mmCIF file of C-alpha atoms in Angstrom:
data_model
loop_
_atom_site.group_PDB
_atom_site.id
_atom_site.type_symbol
_atom_site.label_atom_id
_atom_site.label_comp_id
_atom_site.label_asym_id
_atom_site.label_seq_id
_atom_site.Cartn_x
_atom_site.Cartn_y
_atom_site.Cartn_z
ATOM 1 C CA MET Q 1 -30.878 149.638 207.701
ATOM 2 C CA ASN Q 2 -28.673 152.265 210.519
ATOM 3 C CA GLU Q 3 -25.257 153.846 209.597
ATOM 4 C CA PHE Q 4 -23.463 151.224 211.198
ATOM 5 C CA ALA Q 5 -24.843 148.806 208.853
ATOM 6 C CA LYS Q 6 -24.544 150.427 205.850
ATOM 7 C CA ALA Q 7 -20.836 151.036 206.705
ATOM 8 C CA ARG Q 8 -20.099 147.442 207.370
ATOM 9 C CA LYS Q 9 -21.761 146.510 204.451
ATOM 10 C CA ALA Q 10 -19.659 148.571 202.462
ATOM 11 C CA PHE Q 11 -16.957 147.808 203.929
ATOM 12 C CA TYR Q 12 -16.974 143.809 203.479
ATOM 13 C CA ASP Q 13 -18.842 144.448 199.760
ATOM 14 C CA GLN Q 14 -15.319 145.703 198.843
ATOM 15 C CA ILE Q 15 -13.803 141.943 199.411
ATOM 16 C CA ASP Q 16 -14.535 139.462 196.966
ATOM 17 C CA ASP Q 17 -15.659 136.012 197.359
ATOM 18 C CA TYR Q 18 -16.163 135.912 200.800
ATOM 19 C CA TRP Q 19 -19.120 134.925 203.214
ATOM 20 C CA ALA Q 20 -19.101 138.316 205.902
ATOM 21 C CA ASP Q 21 -22.590 136.763 206.565
ATOM 22 C CA LEU Q 22 -23.722 133.337 207.181
ATOM 23 C CA TYR Q 23 -26.972 131.399 207.576
ATOM 24 C CA GLY Q 24 -28.328 134.574 206.867
ATOM 25 C CA GLU Q 25 -26.763 136.279 210.367
ATOM 26 C CA GLU Q 26 -23.889 138.501 210.715
ATOM 27 C CA TYR Q 27 -20.478 136.790 211.062
ATOM 28 C CA SER Q 28 -17.428 138.872 209.685
ATOM 29 C CA LEU Q 29 -17.842 141.809 212.686
ATOM 30 C CA TYR Q 30 -16.748 145.571 211.833
ATOM 31 C CA ASP Q 31 -14.840 145.839 215.002
ATOM 32 C CA PHE Q 32 -11.912 144.963 216.487
ATOM 33 C CA TYR Q 33 -10.026 143.444 219.460
ATOM 34 C CA SER Q 34 -7.057 144.855 220.392
ATOM 35 C CA LEU Q 35 -3.896 143.170 221.828
ATOM 36 C CA THR Q 36 -0.297 143.889 222.325
ATOM 37 C CA LYS Q 37 2.375 142.739 221.249
ATOM 38 C CA GLU Q 38 3.254 140.727 224.216
ATOM 39 C CA GLU Q 39 0.335 138.993 224.267
ATOM 40 C CA VAL Q 40 0.445 138.438 219.971
ATOM 41 C CA GLN Q 41 4.291 137.064 220.783
ATOM 42 C CA LYS Q 42 2.605 135.017 223.823
ATOM 43 C CA ILE Q 43 -0.171 133.648 222.151
ATOM 44 C CA ARG Q 44 2.684 132.154 219.382
ATOM 45 C CA GLU Q 45 4.558 130.800 221.907
ATOM 46 C CA SER Q 46 1.813 128.911 223.736
ATOM 47 C CA THR Q 47 1.129 127.841 219.895
ATOM 48 C CA ASN Q 48 4.944 126.456 218.700
ATOM 49 C CA ARG Q 49 4.788 124.737 222.517
ATOM 50 C CA ILE Q 50 1.536 122.772 221.788
ATOM 51 C CA GLY Q 51 2.184 122.339 218.347
ATOM 52 C CA HIS Q 52 5.715 120.575 218.980
ATOM 53 C CA ILE Q 53 3.584 118.191 221.707
ATOM 54 C CA PHE Q 54 1.030 117.420 219.456
ATOM 55 C CA PHE Q 55 3.635 116.298 216.609
ATOM 56 C CA LYS Q 56 5.175 114.207 219.112
ATOM 57 C CA THR Q 57 2.489 112.390 220.290
ATOM 58 C CA ALA Q 58 1.794 111.718 216.352
ATOM 59 C CA ALA Q 59 4.933 109.787 215.892
ATOM 60 C CA LEU Q 60 3.850 107.627 219.238
ATOM 61 C CA LEU Q 61 0.400 106.776 218.262
ATOM 62 C CA ARG Q 62 1.164 105.291 214.861
ATOM 63 C CA THR Q 63 3.089 102.670 216.850
ATOM 64 C CA VAL Q 64 0.299 101.425 219.048
ATOM 65 C CA ASP Q 65 -1.906 98.383 218.186
ATOM 66 C CA ASP Q 66 -5.400 98.510 216.842
ATOM 67 C CA ASP Q 67 -7.357 97.961 219.618
ATOM 68 C CA THR Q 68 -5.452 100.879 221.384
ATOM 69 C CA LEU Q 69 -6.752 103.228 218.374
ATOM 70 C CA LEU Q 70 -10.296 101.828 218.201
ATOM 71 C CA CYS Q 71 -10.649 102.829 221.934
ATOM 72 C CA LEU Q 72 -9.139 106.547 221.057
ATOM 73 C CA GLY Q 73 -12.140 106.313 218.629
ATOM 74 C CA PHE Q 74 -10.650 106.051 215.354
ATOM 75 C CA PRO Q 75 -12.930 104.278 212.841
ATOM 76 C CA ARG Q 76 -11.693 101.115 212.113
ATOM 77 C CA GLU Q 77 -11.702 101.813 208.283
ATOM 78 C CA THR Q 78 -8.553 104.453 208.602
ATOM 79 C CA LEU Q 79 -6.315 102.473 210.589
ATOM 80 C CA THR Q 80 -4.069 101.708 207.643
ATOM 81 C CA TYR Q 81 -4.690 105.341 206.611
ATOM 82 C CA ILE Q 82 -3.864 106.739 209.628
ATOM 83 C CA ARG Q 83 -0.440 105.315 210.162
ATOM 84 C CA THR Q 84 0.632 106.786 206.645
ATOM 85 C CA SER Q 85 3.209 109.261 206.910
ATOM 86 C CA SER Q 86 3.831 110.870 203.631
ATOM 87 C CA LEU Q 87 4.916 114.663 204.990
ATOM 88 C CA SER Q 88 7.292 116.361 206.350
ATOM 89 C CA VAL Q 89 4.856 117.616 209.080
ATOM 90 C CA GLU Q 90 1.757 116.151 210.660
ATOM 91 C CA SER Q 91 -0.064 118.662 209.483
ATOM 92 C CA VAL Q 92 0.510 121.250 206.771
ATOM 93 C CA ILE Q 93 -2.811 123.881 208.158
ATOM 94 C CA ALA Q 94 -3.536 123.190 211.999
ATOM 95 C CA ARG Q 95 -5.461 125.801 213.983
ATOM 96 C CA LEU Q 96 -5.465 125.320 217.844
ATOM 97 C CA ASP Q 97 -8.228 127.003 219.462
ATOM 98 C CA LEU Q 98 -6.680 128.585 222.991
ATOM 99 C CA VAL Q 99 -8.546 130.447 226.234
ATOM 100 C CA ARG Q 100 -6.012 133.007 228.279
ATOM 101 C CA SER Q 101 -5.228 131.597 231.905
ATOM 102 C CA GLY Q 102 -4.019 134.006 233.637
ATOM 103 C CA ASP Q 103 -0.695 134.876 231.803
ATOM 104 C CA THR Q 104 -0.663 132.084 229.597
ATOM 105 C CA PHE Q 105 -2.913 130.082 227.302
ATOM 106 C CA LYS Q 106 -4.435 126.581 227.116
ATOM 107 C CA CYS Q 107 -5.132 124.945 224.352
ATOM 108 C CA MET Q 108 -8.821 123.287 224.549
ATOM 109 C CA GLU Q 109 -8.557 121.390 221.309
ATOM 110 C CA ILE Q 110 -6.780 121.225 217.565
ATOM 111 C CA ASN Q 111 -8.045 121.352 214.294
ATOM 112 C CA SER Q 112 -5.463 119.569 212.729
ATOM 113 C CA ASP Q 113 -7.679 118.167 209.588
ATOM 114 C CA THR Q 114 -9.926 119.975 208.335
ATOM 115 C CA PRO Q 115 -9.653 123.529 210.382
ATOM 116 C CA THR Q 116 -11.343 126.718 208.606
ATOM 117 C CA PHE Q 117 -11.137 130.595 209.743
ATOM 118 C CA ILE Q 118 -8.283 130.501 206.831
ATOM 119 C CA LYS Q 119 -9.056 133.520 204.527
ATOM 120 C CA GLU Q 120 -10.436 135.682 207.307
ATOM 121 C CA LEU Q 121 -7.265 135.451 209.188
ATOM 122 C CA HIS Q 122 -4.602 135.799 206.308
ATOM 123 C CA ASP Q 123 -6.627 137.951 204.444
ATOM 124 C CA VAL Q 124 -9.829 139.942 205.997
ATOM 125 C CA ASN Q 125 -7.997 140.630 209.140
ATOM 126 C CA GLY Q 126 -5.296 143.017 207.695
ATOM 127 C CA ARG Q 127 -8.033 144.926 205.826
ATOM 128 C CA VAL Q 128 -10.011 145.478 208.875
ATOM 129 C CA CYS Q 129 -6.546 146.838 210.714
ATOM 130 C CA GLU Q 130 -6.195 148.583 207.928
ATOM 131 C CA ALA Q 131 -9.782 150.394 208.239
ATOM 132 C CA PHE Q 132 -9.388 150.904 212.018
ATOM 133 C CA ASP Q 133 -5.765 152.190 211.571
ATOM 134 C CA GLN Q 134 -4.256 149.157 214.177
ATOM 135 C CA HIS Q 135 -1.032 147.427 213.058
ATOM 136 C CA ASN Q 136 -2.452 143.581 211.795
ATOM 137 C CA PRO Q 137 -0.410 141.108 213.612
ATOM 138 C CA ASN Q 138 -0.942 138.648 210.942
ATOM 139 C CA GLU Q 139 0.804 140.800 208.504
ATOM 140 C CA GLY Q 140 3.608 138.612 206.405
ATOM 141 C CA TYR Q 141 1.488 135.169 207.235
ATOM 142 C CA LYS Q 142 -0.117 134.967 204.067
ATOM 143 C CA LYS Q 143 3.474 134.225 202.686
ATOM 144 C CA GLN Q 144 4.370 131.126 205.781
ATOM 145 C CA LEU Q 145 0.672 129.979 204.552
ATOM 146 C CA ALA Q 146 1.324 129.665 200.904
ATOM 147 C CA LEU Q 147 5.204 128.868 201.035
ATOM 148 C CA ALA Q 148 3.561 125.908 203.509
ATOM 149 C CA VAL Q 149 0.540 124.830 200.850
ATOM 150 C CA GLU Q 150 3.410 124.505 197.543
ATOM 151 C CA LYS Q 151 5.762 122.624 199.786
ATOM 152 C CA ALA Q 152 3.010 119.711 200.468
ATOM 153 C CA ILE Q 153 1.804 119.410 196.986
ATOM 154 C CA VAL Q 154 5.650 119.479 196.473
ATOM 155 C CA GLU Q 155 5.921 117.088 198.965
ATOM 156 C CA SER Q 156 3.164 114.828 198.474
ATOM 157 C CA PHE Q 157 3.773 114.008 194.299
ATOM 158 C CA GLU Q 158 7.240 113.212 195.609
ATOM 159 C CA TYR Q 159 5.805 110.506 198.135
ATOM 160 C CA LEU Q 160 3.652 109.103 195.095
ATOM 161 C CA GLY Q 161 6.997 108.303 193.221
ATOM 162 C CA THR Q 162 5.562 108.943 189.469
ATOM 163 C CA THR Q 163 7.851 109.122 186.476
ATOM 164 C CA LYS Q 164 5.419 112.001 185.939
ATOM 165 C CA GLU Q 165 7.254 115.789 185.735
ATOM 166 C CA ALA Q 166 4.632 117.888 187.287
ATOM 167 C CA PRO Q 167 1.500 117.476 189.347
ATOM 168 C CA TYR Q 168 -1.954 117.415 188.226
ATOM 169 C CA VAL Q 169 -3.295 119.346 191.670
ATOM 170 C CA VAL Q 170 -6.999 119.617 192.355
ATOM 171 C CA PHE Q 171 -8.416 121.725 195.202
ATOM 172 C CA THR Q 172 -12.197 120.535 196.104
ATOM 173 C CA ALA Q 173 -14.476 121.147 198.037
ATOM 174 C CA HIS Q 174 -18.536 121.129 198.530
ATOM 175 C CA GLY Q 175 -19.510 123.553 195.380
ATOM 176 C CA ASP Q 176 -22.710 124.723 197.203
ATOM 177 C CA ASN Q 177 -21.208 125.699 200.473
ATOM 178 C CA VAL Q 178 -19.854 129.026 200.146
ATOM 179 C CA GLU Q 179 -17.651 129.020 203.048
ATOM 180 C CA ASP Q 180 -15.734 125.791 202.128
ATOM 181 C CA ALA Q 181 -15.730 126.658 198.643
ATOM 182 C CA HIS Q 182 -14.332 129.902 198.707
ATOM 183 C CA THR Q 183 -11.759 128.551 201.421
ATOM 184 C CA ALA Q 184 -10.158 126.127 198.906
ATOM 185 C CA ALA Q 185 -10.420 128.680 195.829
ATOM 186 C CA TYR Q 186 -8.740 131.054 198.497
ATOM 187 C CA LEU Q 187 -6.475 128.608 198.790
ATOM 188 C CA LYS Q 188 -5.674 127.471 194.729
ATOM 189 C CA SER Q 189 -4.918 131.819 194.644
ATOM 190 C CA LEU Q 190 -2.047 131.738 196.416
ATOM 191 C CA ILE Q 191 -0.012 129.129 194.863
ATOM 192 C CA ARG Q 192 2.261 129.496 191.765
ATOM 193 C CA ILE Q 193 2.151 125.752 191.340
ATOM 194 C CA PRO Q 194 -1.269 125.438 188.611
ATOM 195 C CA SER Q 195 -4.016 123.525 189.708
ATOM 196 C CA SER Q 196 -7.916 123.155 189.245
ATOM 197 C CA PHE Q 197 -10.765 123.488 191.510
ATOM 198 C CA VAL Q 198 -12.952 120.459 191.090
ATOM 199 C CA PRO Q 199 -16.231 120.369 193.300
ATOM 200 C CA LEU Q 200 -16.483 117.395 195.013
ATOM 201 C CA ASP Q 201 -19.629 115.632 193.582
ATOM 202 C CA GLN Q 202 -17.590 116.137 190.164
ATOM 203 C CA LEU Q 203 -14.415 113.792 191.329
ATOM 204 C CA GLN Q 204 -14.707 110.216 190.108
ATOM 205 C CA ILE Q 205 -13.596 107.507 191.254
ATOM 206 C CA ILE Q 206 -12.350 103.910 189.730
ATOM 207 C CA ARG Q 207 -11.488 101.810 192.359
ATOM 208 C CA GLY Q 208 -7.661 100.421 192.376
ATOM 209 C CA GLU Q 209 -7.010 102.670 188.977
ATOM 210 C CA GLY Q 210 -7.340 106.629 190.362
ATOM 211 C CA LEU Q 211 -9.203 109.777 191.350
ATOM 212 C CA PHE Q 212 -9.857 111.928 188.590
ATOM 213 C CA ASP Q 213 -11.618 114.906 187.055
ATOM 214 C CA GLN Q 214 -14.925 115.524 185.732
ATOM 215 C CA GLU Q 215 -13.224 115.512 182.345
ATOM 216 C CA GLY Q 216 -11.196 112.368 183.214
ATOM 217 C CA ARG Q 217 -8.225 113.910 183.749
ATOM 218 C CA ILE Q 218 -5.947 111.472 186.637
ATOM 219 C CA ILE Q 219 -5.089 113.839 189.935
ATOM 220 C CA ASP Q 220 -1.833 113.602 191.800
ATOM 221 C CA VAL Q 221 -2.121 115.341 194.488
ATOM 222 C CA LEU Q 222 -5.931 116.152 195.992
ATOM 223 C CA TYR Q 223 -5.965 119.690 198.505
ATOM 224 C CA ARG Q 224 -9.438 118.593 200.498
ATOM 225 C CA GLN Q 225 -9.507 121.268 202.894
ATOM 226 C CA THR Q 226 -12.832 121.424 204.039
ATOM 227 C CA PHE Q 227 -13.803 117.623 204.005
ATOM 228 C CA PRO Q 228 -13.652 115.642 206.815
ATOM 229 C CA ILE Q 229 -12.347 112.299 207.192
ATOM 230 C CA GLU Q 230 -15.148 110.895 209.652
ATOM 231 C CA GLN Q 231 -17.618 112.342 206.959
ATOM 232 C CA LEU Q 232 -15.463 110.880 203.702
ATOM 233 C CA ILE Q 233 -15.469 107.455 204.847
ATOM 234 C CA GLU Q 234 -19.610 107.242 204.735
ATOM 235 C CA ASP Q 235 -20.155 108.660 201.651
ATOM 236 C CA GLU Q 236 -21.634 106.656 198.478
ATOM 237 C CA ASP Q 237 -22.361 107.092 195.107
ATOM 238 C CA GLU Q 238 -25.950 106.787 193.644
ATOM 239 C CA ALA Q 239 -25.120 102.948 193.046
ATOM 240 C CA GLY Q 240 -23.996 102.746 196.843
ATOM 241 C CA ASN Q 241 -20.709 102.429 196.240
ATOM 242 C CA PRO Q 242 -18.560 102.869 198.949
ATOM 243 C CA ILE Q 243 -16.333 105.876 197.318
ATOM 244 C CA GLY Q 244 -15.038 107.400 200.321
ATOM 245 C CA ILE Q 245 -13.469 104.214 201.641
ATOM 246 C CA TRP Q 246 -12.248 103.969 197.603
ATOM 247 C CA LEU Q 247 -10.650 106.854 198.169
ATOM 248 C CA LEU Q 248 -8.660 105.892 201.425
ATOM 249 C CA GLU Q 249 -7.272 102.999 199.556
ATOM 250 C CA LEU Q 250 -6.159 104.782 196.397
ATOM 251 C CA ILE Q 251 -4.155 107.182 198.703
ATOM 252 C CA GLU Q 252 -2.691 103.685 201.002
ATOM 253 C CA GLN Q 253 -1.863 102.437 197.813
ATOM 254 C CA ASN Q 254 0.344 105.923 196.553
ATOM 255 C CA LYS Q 255 -2.330 106.238 193.803
ATOM 256 C CA VAL Q 256 -3.248 109.723 195.035
ATOM 257 C CA ALA Q 257 -1.592 112.217 197.778
ATOM 258 C CA VAL Q 258 -3.896 113.782 199.846
ATOM 259 C CA VAL Q 259 -3.095 116.790 201.245
ATOM 260 C CA ASN Q 260 -4.107 117.502 204.790
ATOM 261 C CA PRO Q 261 -1.738 114.623 205.320
ATOM 262 C CA PRO Q 262 -3.597 110.965 206.977
ATOM 263 C CA SER Q 263 -1.349 112.487 209.801
ATOM 264 C CA ALA Q 264 -3.701 114.873 210.273
ATOM 265 C CA PHE Q 265 -6.437 113.242 211.166
ATOM 266 C CA LEU Q 266 -4.247 111.211 213.445
ATOM 267 C CA LEU Q 267 -4.258 114.136 215.265
ATOM 268 C CA GLN Q 268 -7.564 115.109 214.717
ATOM 269 C CA SER Q 269 -9.194 113.080 217.760
ATOM 270 C CA LYS Q 270 -9.805 115.106 220.953
ATOM 271 C CA ALA Q 271 -8.940 111.548 222.992
ATOM 272 C CA ASP Q 272 -5.502 112.351 222.001
ATOM 273 C CA LEU Q 273 -5.283 115.080 224.667
ATOM 274 C CA ALA Q 274 -6.824 112.479 227.086
ATOM 275 C CA ILE Q 275 -3.214 110.269 226.017
ATOM 276 C CA ILE Q 276 -0.956 113.595 226.463
ATOM 277 C CA TRP Q 277 -2.858 114.333 229.837
ATOM 278 C CA GLY Q 278 -2.146 110.738 230.791
ATOM 279 C CA LEU Q 279 1.483 110.301 229.815
ATOM 280 C CA HIS Q 280 2.281 113.616 231.753
ATOM 281 C CA GLU Q 281 0.650 112.783 234.550
ATOM 282 C CA GLU Q 282 2.481 109.183 235.294
ATOM 283 C CA GLY Q 283 5.628 111.493 234.214
ATOM 284 C CA SER Q 284 6.210 109.267 230.966
ATOM 285 C CA LEU Q 285 9.778 110.021 230.119
ATOM 286 C CA PHE Q 286 8.122 109.766 226.299
ATOM 287 C CA PHE Q 287 8.348 113.692 227.874
ATOM 288 C CA THR Q 288 11.171 115.247 228.258
ATOM 289 C CA ALA Q 289 11.407 117.369 231.405
ATOM 290 C CA GLU Q 290 10.903 121.061 229.654
ATOM 291 C CA GLU Q 291 8.075 118.989 227.312
ATOM 292 C CA HIS Q 292 6.182 118.416 230.904
ATOM 293 C CA LEU Q 293 6.293 121.994 231.994
ATOM 294 C CA TRP Q 294 4.477 122.780 228.727
ATOM 295 C CA ILE Q 295 2.067 120.541 228.964
ATOM 296 C CA GLU Q 296 1.485 121.668 232.618
ATOM 297 C CA GLU Q 297 0.874 125.006 231.475
ATOM 298 C CA HIS Q 298 -0.755 124.424 228.156
ATOM 299 C CA PHE Q 299 -2.922 121.689 228.672
ATOM 300 C CA LEU Q 300 -6.066 121.078 230.297
ATOM 301 C CA PRO Q 301 -7.121 117.726 232.122
ATOM 302 C CA THR Q 302 -8.855 115.320 230.019
ATOM 303 C CA TYR Q 303 -10.099 112.085 230.497
ATOM 304 C CA LEU Q 304 -11.959 109.182 228.456
ATOM 305 C CA GLU Q 305 -14.285 108.812 231.598
ATOM 306 C CA PRO Q 306 -15.552 112.243 233.806
ATOM 307 C CA ASP Q 307 -14.576 110.024 237.220
ATOM 308 C CA THR Q 308 -12.159 112.440 238.310
ATOM 309 C CA PHE Q 309 -14.064 115.552 237.886
ATOM 310 C CA LEU Q 310 -16.931 114.083 239.819
ATOM 311 C CA LYS Q 311 -14.551 113.014 242.499
ATOM 312 C CA ARG Q 312 -12.834 116.104 243.066
ATOM 313 C CA GLN Q 313 -16.019 118.150 242.153
ATOM 314 C CA MET Q 314 -14.853 119.667 239.471
ATOM 315 C CA LYS Q 315 -17.227 121.376 236.147
ATOM 316 C CA TYR Q 316 -16.022 119.784 233.230
ATOM 317 C CA VAL Q 317 -17.086 119.764 230.072
ATOM 318 C CA MET Q 318 -17.679 116.398 227.562
ATOM 319 C CA LYS Q 319 -17.803 116.438 223.690
ATOM 320 C CA PRO Q 320 -17.004 114.060 221.274
ATOM 321 C CA ALA Q 321 -13.901 113.178 219.835
ATOM 322 C CA PHE Q 322 -14.762 113.826 216.302
ATOM 323 C CA GLY Q 323 -16.857 117.030 216.291
ATOM 324 C CA ARG Q 324 -17.322 120.470 214.878
ATOM 325 C CA GLU Q 325 -18.659 123.635 215.470
ATOM 326 C CA GLY Q 326 -19.807 123.150 219.566
ATOM 327 C CA ASP Q 327 -21.791 120.430 218.178
ATOM 328 C CA THR Q 328 -22.845 117.495 221.126
ATOM 329 C CA VAL Q 329 -20.849 119.903 223.457
ATOM 330 C CA LYS Q 330 -21.955 119.522 226.754
ATOM 331 C CA ILE Q 331 -21.224 121.700 230.272
ATOM 332 C CA PHE Q 332 -21.856 119.434 233.862
ATOM 333 C CA ASP Q 333 -21.292 120.676 237.182
ATOM 334 C CA GLY Q 334 -18.938 118.941 239.397
ATOM 335 C CA ASN Q 335 -21.914 116.785 241.002
ATOM 336 C CA GLY Q 336 -22.362 115.280 237.174
ATOM 337 C CA THR Q 337 -25.393 117.745 236.649
ATOM 338 C CA LEU Q 338 -25.896 119.197 232.804
ATOM 339 C CA ALA Q 339 -25.423 123.051 233.055
ATOM 340 C CA ALA Q 340 -25.237 124.310 229.380
ATOM 341 C CA GLU Q 341 -25.663 122.317 225.993
ATOM 342 C CA ASP Q 342 -25.208 123.090 222.320
ATOM 343 C CA SER Q 343 -28.263 122.886 220.760
ATOM 344 C CA HIS Q 344 -27.239 120.298 218.475
ATOM 345 C CA ASN Q 345 -26.262 115.985 219.368
ATOM 346 C CA SER Q 346 -24.570 114.983 215.643
ATOM 347 C CA TYR Q 347 -21.892 113.764 217.039
ATOM 348 C CA MET Q 348 -23.504 111.483 220.111
ATOM 349 C CA ASP Q 349 -22.440 108.181 217.879
ATOM 350 C CA TYR Q 350 -18.577 109.002 218.755
ATOM 351 C CA LEU Q 351 -16.338 108.525 222.016
ATOM 352 C CA GLN Q 352 -17.094 111.630 224.338
ATOM 353 C CA VAL Q 353 -14.011 112.825 226.019
ATOM 354 C CA TYR Q 354 -14.332 115.010 229.610
ATOM 355 C CA GLN Q 355 -12.023 117.802 230.036
ATOM 356 C CA GLU Q 356 -11.640 120.450 232.449
ATOM 357 C CA TYR Q 357 -14.087 123.444 232.248
ATOM 358 C CA VAL Q 358 -12.702 126.691 232.167
ATOM 359 C CA GLU Q 359 -14.188 130.250 231.919
ATOM 360 C CA LEU Q 360 -14.071 131.427 228.917
ATOM 361 C CA PRO Q 361 -13.328 135.457 229.373
ATOM 362 C CA THR Q 362 -16.040 137.823 227.747
ATOM 363 C CA THR Q 363 -15.769 141.456 226.124
ATOM 364 C CA ALA Q 364 -18.074 143.777 224.337
ATOM 365 C CA PHE Q 365 -18.102 143.923 220.142
ATOM 366 C CA GLN Q 366 -20.210 146.120 218.279
ATOM 367 C CA THR Q 367 -22.845 144.205 215.707
ATOM 368 C CA GLU Q 368 -25.250 146.022 213.546
ATOM 369 C CA LYS Q 369 -27.762 145.215 215.809
ATOM 370 C CA GLY Q 370 -25.796 147.387 218.537
ATOM 371 C CA LEU Q 371 -23.527 146.764 221.343
ATOM 372 C CA ARG Q 372 -23.480 142.899 222.845
ATOM 373 C CA GLN Q 373 -21.310 141.374 225.218
ATOM 374 C CA GLY Q 374 -20.135 137.324 224.583
ATOM 375 C CA SER Q 375 -17.593 134.772 225.481
ATOM 376 C CA TYR Q 376 -14.302 134.670 222.985
ATOM 377 C CA MET Q 377 -11.379 132.405 222.784
ATOM 378 C CA PHE Q 378 -8.279 132.575 220.231
ATOM 379 C CA GLY Q 379 -7.651 130.921 217.338
ATOM 380 C CA CYS Q 380 -3.979 130.253 216.225
ATOM 381 C CA PHE Q 381 -2.713 128.614 213.064
ATOM 382 C CA LEU Q 382 -0.015 126.121 212.866
ATOM 383 C CA ILE Q 383 0.838 126.616 209.310
ATOM 384 C CA GLY Q 384 3.801 123.407 208.566
ATOM 385 C CA GLY Q 385 4.342 123.045 212.012
ATOM 386 C CA LYS Q 386 5.151 127.201 213.375
ATOM 387 C CA ALA Q 387 2.506 129.086 214.851
ATOM 388 C CA GLY Q 388 1.178 131.769 212.416
ATOM 389 C CA ALA Q 389 -2.170 134.059 211.971
ATOM 390 C CA ILE Q 390 -4.552 135.043 215.091
ATOM 391 C CA GLY Q 391 -8.209 135.921 215.363
ATOM 392 C CA ILE Q 392 -11.120 135.181 217.573
ATOM 393 C CA ARG Q 393 -14.591 133.466 217.553
ATOM 394 C CA ILE Q 394 -16.744 135.354 219.936
ATOM 395 C CA GLY Q 395 -20.468 134.857 221.036
ATOM 396 C CA ASN Q 396 -22.156 132.169 223.095
ATOM 397 C CA GLN Q 397 -20.628 129.749 226.103
ATOM 398 C CA ILE Q 398 -19.858 127.328 224.024
ATOM 399 C CA THR Q 399 -18.748 128.118 220.580
ATOM 400 C CA ASP Q 400 -20.464 126.979 218.184
ATOM 401 C CA ASN Q 401 -21.358 127.926 213.672
ATOM 402 C CA LEU Q 402 -23.281 131.347 214.736
ATOM 403 C CA SER Q 403 -20.301 132.663 216.279
ATOM 404 C CA TYR Q 404 -18.780 135.517 214.961
ATOM 405 C CA PHE Q 405 -15.150 136.267 213.305
ATOM 406 C CA LEU Q 406 -14.103 138.876 215.535
ATOM 407 C CA PRO Q 407 -10.912 140.534 213.737
ATOM 408 C CA VAL Q 408 -7.425 141.568 216.192
ATOM 409 C CA GLY Q 409 -5.343 144.328 215.963
ATOM 410 C CA ILE Q 410 -2.237 146.047 217.723
ATOM 411 C CA ASN Q 411 -2.728 149.773 218.721
ATOM 412 C CA LYS Q 412 -0.101 151.944 216.847
ATOM 413 C CA SER Q 413 0.688 153.759 219.706
ATOM 414 C CA LEU Q 414 1.881 150.671 222.056
#
C-alpha cells in the first residue's frame, strides 16, 4: 500500500458506518474539487429554478388521464398511488444531476424518489474540507435535511388522520446493502422523533389492515429512502403474494404513510422532461414568461422519439424513463449510430426518452492508483423544495455505479 493509500485509509477509517469503498473498489476520494462562492451560488440558484419547474409540473400531471400517464411510462399499478398528494412538497429529498454549460447549469435529470449521495454530501464532504483546509459549501445543510425529514414525518402522520398521539416511524432498506442500510440509518440519526430501523425483509403486510414490524407493531410512517417504487410493485413474498402492490393499497387507503411521498415517484419518470420541454417549445401559457426563460436556460431538449435530433443531425442520449446509475444509457451520433453505452441493459423494457447530448467536462483527480482524468457532473439536493448540499460524481463518460464521489470545497483565500 502506497503512502497516499495509507493516508486515505486512515482518514476514512475514522468515519463510522460509511462505505468509502464499494464493489471492492475505491469510491470516496481523498481529494476535492475547488469551487468559488459564485459557482456555488449559481448551482443553488439553478437548482431552485429547476425544482420550481418540476414541482409545478407535478400538479399538472396529477390532472391528466390514465392513458397519458401510461404513455409517460408509469406502471398501471401506480396510477392511483401517484395521484396522491400527501405533503406540502412534492418530494422531501430529491437530487438534481447538473452539468456545467457555459456560465450556467443544465439539468440532466432529477432523482426525486430514492436519491442516494446523502451522507456523502451532508457529512463526509465537510470532513474532507476540514482535512484539506477548505471552506465546506455544505456547512449548515445537515440541519436543513433534518428539519425537512422531521416535517415530512409530522405531515405524513397528520395526513393519516389517526387518533393516535404519536406516530410509530420506521426507516427501512435492504439490510444486506451497505450503502442503502447506512443511508437509512444516517437519516434516522438526524431526527429527534423516536423511530426504528427494520430491514425490508422483516416488514410484514396484512392486506387491507396495515404494515407491521417484526414484532407485530403497526407502522404509521415508513421512510423507504432507497427502495424504488418501480421495483416495489414487483415484490412478492415466498407464497407469491404481491406484497408490493398490497403496500401501495395501504398507502392509498391511508393505513400507512410513506416518505418520500407518492408525488416523488410522479416526478421520477424522465418522460417528465419531455413534457416540460414540449410545453416550453409550444410556448404554453402553463408556464410564465420567466419560467420559460428558466426552462430555456436550465433544461435540455428532450423527446419521446429521436426524430428531432436525427433531422438536425445532433448527438443525443437515449435513457430509460426509470433507470439508475447509468444503466441502459446510450449515446448516439446525429446519424443514429451508437457512439457509447453503459455495459448494463437492465431497463430496456421501460419507455426510453431522448435528450440532447451535452459533453461532460473533465478534470484530474487523485486516487490510490495515481492521478486520473475523468468526466464529472454535479449533484445538488433539493430538500423540501429548496436547494441544498452539493457534490460531484466523476468517472466515465456515462456516470455509472463505479463512478467516484469527489468532495467539493471553497478556497479559504477567496
